[in-house]
Tab-separated table of C-alpha atoms in Angstrom:
chain	number	residue	atom	x	y	z
N	1	GLN	CA	97.401	34.667	13.339
N	2	VAL	CA	95.501	34.576	10.278
N	3	GLN	CA	96.388	37.280	7.493
N	4	LEU	CA	94.608	37.842	3.695
N	5	GLN	CA	96.789	39.248	1.096
N	6	GLU	CA	94.989	40.345	-2.106
N	7	SER	CA	96.524	39.955	-5.528
N	8	GLY	CA	95.736	40.599	-9.054
N	9	PRO	CA	96.134	42.964	-11.996
N	10	GLY	CA	95.693	47.073	-10.811
N	11	LEU	CA	94.274	48.029	-14.310
N	12	VAL	CA	91.423	46.550	-16.291
N	13	LYS	CA	89.852	47.325	-19.347
N	14	PRO	CA	86.337	48.037	-19.860
N	15	SER	CA	84.116	45.270	-20.988
N	16	GLU	CA	87.050	43.019	-19.415
N	17	THR	CA	86.959	40.772	-16.295
N	18	LEU	CA	88.351	41.587	-13.252
N	19	SER	CA	90.412	38.966	-11.390
N	20	LEU	CA	91.284	38.895	-7.748
N	21	THR	CA	92.618	36.049	-5.391
N	22	CYS	CA	92.908	36.639	-1.915
N	23	THR	CA	95.768	34.407	-0.253
N	24	VAL	CA	95.055	32.892	3.570
N	25	SER	CA	98.046	32.410	5.786
N	26	GLY	CA	98.670	31.648	9.279
N	27	GLY	CA	95.393	29.419	9.547
N	28	SER	CA	93.103	27.283	7.337
N	29	ILE	CA	90.441	28.420	5.160
N	30	SER	CA	87.882	25.427	6.092
N	31	SER	CA	85.046	25.854	8.464
N	32	TYR	CA	84.749	29.833	7.671
N	33	PHE	CA	82.824	31.951	5.349
N	34	TRP	CA	84.760	34.322	3.287
N	35	SER	CA	83.939	37.404	1.493
N	36	TRP	CA	85.183	40.220	-1.106
N	37	ILE	CA	83.818	43.977	-0.148
N	38	ARG	CA	84.803	46.704	-2.324
N	39	GLN	CA	85.299	50.640	-1.400
N	40	PRO	CA	85.183	52.956	-4.291
N	41	PRO	CA	87.454	56.240	-3.853
N	42	GLY	CA	86.122	58.445	-1.605
N	43	LYS	CA	83.087	56.315	-0.898
N	44	GLY	CA	81.765	53.606	1.593
N	45	LEU	CA	82.039	50.067	1.562
N	46	GLU	CA	79.953	47.399	-0.734
N	47	TRP	CA	79.624	43.773	0.314
N	48	ILE	CA	80.114	42.058	-2.966
N	49	GLY	CA	79.838	38.421	-1.902
N	50	TYR	CA	80.674	35.122	0.367
N	51	ILE	CA	81.876	31.507	-0.036
N	52	TYR	CA	82.184	29.021	2.230
N	53	TYR	CA	84.897	26.852	2.223
N	54	SER	CA	83.152	24.298	0.824
N	55	GLY	CA	82.131	25.973	-2.166
N	56	SER	CA	78.351	27.504	-1.565
N	57	THR	CA	77.991	30.994	-2.225
N	58	TYR	CA	75.812	33.758	-2.089
N	59	TYR	CA	76.222	37.351	-3.921
N	60	SER	CA	74.763	40.727	-3.440
N	61	PRO	CA	71.854	40.885	-5.607
N	62	SER	CA	73.253	43.954	-7.381
N	63	LEU	CA	76.329	42.281	-8.713
N	64	LYS	CA	74.934	38.856	-8.768
N	65	SER	CA	74.740	38.708	-12.776
N	66	ARG	CA	78.577	39.855	-13.172
N	67	VAL	CA	80.138	37.822	-10.094
N	68	THR	CA	81.775	34.864	-9.167
N	69	ILE	CA	83.704	33.665	-6.140
N	70	SER	CA	85.433	30.413	-5.961
N	71	VAL	CA	87.609	28.696	-3.415
N	72	ASP	CA	90.657	26.391	-3.847
N	73	THR	CA	91.411	24.658	-0.351
N	74	SER	CA	94.660	23.036	-1.592
N	75	LYS	CA	96.239	26.559	-1.936
N	76	ASN	CA	94.188	28.178	0.802
N	77	GLN	CA	93.029	30.577	-1.426
N	78	PHE	CA	89.372	32.177	-2.690
N	79	SER	CA	89.138	34.044	-5.626
N	80	LEU	CA	86.780	36.918	-7.314
N	81	LYS	CA	85.626	37.337	-11.099
N	82	LEU	CA	83.842	40.410	-12.035
N	83	ASN	CA	82.707	40.510	-15.555
N	84	SER	CA	81.680	43.285	-17.997
N	85	VAL	CA	83.481	45.771	-15.854
N	86	THR	CA	83.013	49.639	-16.246
N	87	ALA	CA	84.513	52.582	-14.602
N	88	ALA	CA	81.828	52.274	-12.078
N	89	ASP	CA	83.931	48.906	-11.000
N	90	THR	CA	87.017	51.132	-9.729
N	91	ALA	CA	87.392	50.625	-6.221
N	92	VAL	CA	89.784	49.301	-3.625
N	93	TYR	CA	88.863	45.498	-3.178
N	94	TYR	CA	89.227	43.659	0.143
N	95	CYS	CA	88.690	40.247	1.179
N	96	ALA	CA	87.664	39.177	4.630
N	97	ARG	CA	86.811	36.404	6.885
N	98	SER	CA	83.518	35.644	8.848
N	99	HIS	CA	83.731	35.567	12.358
N	100	CYS	CA	83.047	32.241	14.087
N	101	SER	CA	82.856	31.452	17.441
N	102	SER	CA	82.728	27.920	19.172
N	103	THR	CA	79.290	27.469	18.164
N	104	SER	CA	78.170	29.925	15.659
N	105	CYS	CA	79.151	31.656	12.469
N	106	TYR	CA	78.250	35.324	11.900
N	107	ARG	CA	78.501	35.744	7.939
N	108	TYR	CA	78.642	39.284	8.062
N	109	ALA	CA	80.734	39.798	10.997
N	110	PHE	CA	84.240	40.346	9.114
N	111	ASP	CA	86.640	40.135	11.775
N	112	ILE	CA	89.892	40.069	9.594
N	113	TRP	CA	90.429	41.830	6.300
N	114	GLY	CA	93.176	42.069	3.878
N	115	GLN	CA	94.900	45.307	3.364
N	116	GLY	CA	93.052	45.916	0.152
N	117	THR	CA	94.112	46.209	-3.717
N	118	MET	CA	93.216	49.068	-5.656
N	119	VAL	CA	91.462	47.866	-9.273
N	120	ILE	CA	91.005	50.910	-11.677
N	121	VAL	CA	88.900	50.199	-14.748
N	122	SER	CA	90.335	52.147	-17.824
Q	1	GLN	CA	66.104	48.881	-1.991
Q	2	THR	CA	67.042	48.478	1.698
Q	3	VAL	CA	68.898	51.553	3.101
Q	4	VAL	CA	70.854	51.598	5.921
Q	5	THR	CA	71.283	55.142	7.436
Q	6	GLN	CA	73.925	56.747	9.777
Q	7	GLU	CA	74.973	60.022	10.719
Q	8	PRO	CA	77.472	61.802	7.796
Q	9	SER	CA	79.533	63.306	10.561
Q	10	LEU	CA	79.908	63.851	14.321
Q	11	THR	CA	82.383	65.867	16.328
Q	12	VAL	CA	83.375	64.893	20.107
Q	13	SER	CA	85.642	66.384	22.556
Q	14	PRO	CA	88.463	64.155	24.150
Q	15	GLY	CA	87.526	62.024	27.021
Q	16	GLY	CA	83.498	62.789	26.205
Q	17	THR	CA	81.119	60.381	25.066
Q	18	VAL	CA	79.467	60.045	21.359
Q	19	THR	CA	76.817	57.679	20.017
Q	20	LEU	CA	76.683	56.739	16.467
Q	21	THR	CA	73.607	54.994	15.131
Q	22	CYS	CA	72.402	53.147	12.152
Q	23	ALA	CA	69.076	52.941	10.834
Q	24	SER	CA	66.917	50.908	8.638
Q	25	SER	CA	64.576	51.834	6.018
Q	26	THR	CA	62.433	48.736	6.705
Q	27	GLY	CA	61.637	49.886	10.169
Q	28	ALA	CA	63.118	49.231	13.833
Q	29	VAL	CA	66.603	47.643	14.212
Q	30	THR	CA	66.228	44.475	16.390
Q	31	SER	CA	68.806	42.016	17.383
Q	32	ASP	CA	67.916	39.887	14.739
Q	33	TYR	CA	69.628	42.676	12.564
Q	34	TYR	CA	73.206	40.933	14.053
Q	35	ALA	CA	74.482	44.710	13.474
Q	36	ASN	CA	78.254	45.030	13.058
Q	37	TRP	CA	80.239	48.281	13.428
Q	38	PHE	CA	83.581	48.800	11.849
Q	39	GLN	CA	86.247	51.809	11.941
Q	40	GLN	CA	88.135	52.643	9.183
Q	41	LYS	CA	91.098	55.387	9.352
Q	42	PRO	CA	92.377	56.705	6.167
Q	43	GLY	CA	94.370	54.598	3.776
Q	44	GLN	CA	93.265	51.397	6.159
Q	45	ALA	CA	91.405	48.777	5.601
Q	46	PRO	CA	88.546	48.403	8.068
Q	47	ARG	CA	88.680	47.138	11.594
Q	48	ALA	CA	85.953	44.928	13.111
Q	49	LEU	CA	84.972	46.496	16.801
Q	50	ILE	CA	81.245	44.610	17.301
Q	51	TYR	CA	79.241	41.952	16.088
Q	52	SER	CA	75.831	40.701	16.903
Q	53	THR	CA	74.594	43.804	18.230
Q	54	SER	CA	76.907	43.998	21.430
Q	55	ASN	CA	79.782	41.363	21.247
Q	56	LYS	CA	82.933	42.902	21.147
Q	57	HIS	CA	86.038	41.136	19.352
Q	58	SER	CA	88.931	40.398	21.606
Q	59	TRP	CA	91.137	43.421	20.126
Q	60	THR	CA	88.042	45.707	20.716
Q	61	PRO	CA	88.753	48.655	23.571
Q	62	ALA	CA	86.614	48.632	26.492
Q	63	ARG	CA	85.190	52.451	25.709
Q	64	PHE	CA	83.355	50.998	22.483
Q	65	SER	CA	80.196	49.568	23.374
Q	66	GLY	CA	77.261	48.146	20.894
Q	67	SER	CA	73.458	48.281	21.746
Q	68	LEU	CA	70.115	49.254	20.600
Q	69	LEU	CA	68.475	52.507	20.896
Q	70	GLY	CA	65.296	54.042	19.902
Q	71	GLY	CA	64.728	51.032	16.889
Q	72	LYS	CA	68.531	51.719	15.902
Q	73	ALA	CA	71.555	49.895	16.497
Q	74	ALA	CA	74.231	52.058	18.080
Q	75	LEU	CA	77.702	52.521	18.668
Q	76	THR	CA	78.538	54.185	22.053
Q	77	LEU	CA	82.184	55.594	22.690
Q	78	SER	CA	83.085	56.697	26.199
Q	79	GLY	CA	86.118	58.414	27.202
Q	80	VAL	CA	86.907	59.168	23.580
Q	81	GLN	CA	90.847	59.066	22.638
Q	82	PRO	CA	92.221	61.389	19.869
Q	83	GLU	CA	92.949	57.864	17.978
Q	84	ASP	CA	89.337	57.360	17.606
Q	85	GLU	CA	88.907	59.728	14.948
Q	86	ALA	CA	88.260	57.586	12.067
Q	87	GLU	CA	85.103	56.703	9.715
Q	88	TYR	CA	82.770	54.301	11.390
Q	89	TYR	CA	80.644	52.165	9.360
Q	90	CYS	CA	77.453	49.551	10.714
Q	91	LEU	CA	76.361	46.637	8.817
Q	92	LEU	CA	72.801	45.303	9.183
Q	93	TYR	CA	71.896	41.505	8.437
Q	94	TYR	CA	68.631	41.143	6.482
Q	95	GLY	CA	67.778	37.502	7.123
Q	96	SER	CA	64.747	36.987	4.866
Q	97	ALA	CA	67.069	37.943	2.019
Q	98	GLN	CA	70.371	36.970	3.752
Q	99	LEU	CA	71.601	40.139	2.986
Q	100	GLY	CA	74.333	42.024	4.524
Q	101	VAL	CA	73.977	46.414	3.973
Q	102	PHE	CA	76.638	48.547	4.826
Q	103	GLY	CA	75.536	51.973	6.054
Q	104	GLY	CA	77.025	54.982	4.407
Q	105	GLY	CA	79.482	56.031	7.356
Q	106	THR	CA	79.687	58.526	10.110
Q	107	LYS	CA	83.094	60.230	10.091
Q	108	LEU	CA	84.031	61.412	13.514
Q	109	THR	CA	85.966	63.986	14.595
Q	110	VAL	CA	87.670	64.379	17.982
Q	111	LEU	CA	88.489	67.815	18.515
């Protein structure tokens, strides 16, 4: 079955760039939307943005100026870059896949999630 | 700014029935909001339960159901099990902005 695994530094200094990669195993990255979602300690979920396997992206308006999501289909990976980070960006970062049926894709129906990776900005 | 509101906490007895709701600051929630529901237990990643208001994933237990109720999206648990104790998040899709917004979550206690 399809599995997602986040990887990247667990500690980032303020004002620097947070960089994470999500590796997709057990299936192809093609024909799906792929998202990044975060959760500050003790708080709720926040959608960051998504990328289609072809490379088209859409970002949360609140983070749009600082976010870049990219895809590498040859490696079955997609990545997140968040620049100019502050302590408010400290969170568990999840990657997730959007659910697609035989006829439609539901961009925000995140059916498969990675285990999450904690990133501390300090 | 669009706000999605859920009950902060609910308590239900084992075997009972409970309904969690998800409201939008923009008005009544309809099928056009493609409501999603996720379950999260402590220390775990969220797990998808319901998409597009009422559709279950292949792994969603039969006791979970999604609907629209009184202008809100709703998640009903019938015959609650102790393992259903968790945080539940809804997500609504705002088509005009192509934006998905999570609710703040409902902490469900089974007691």
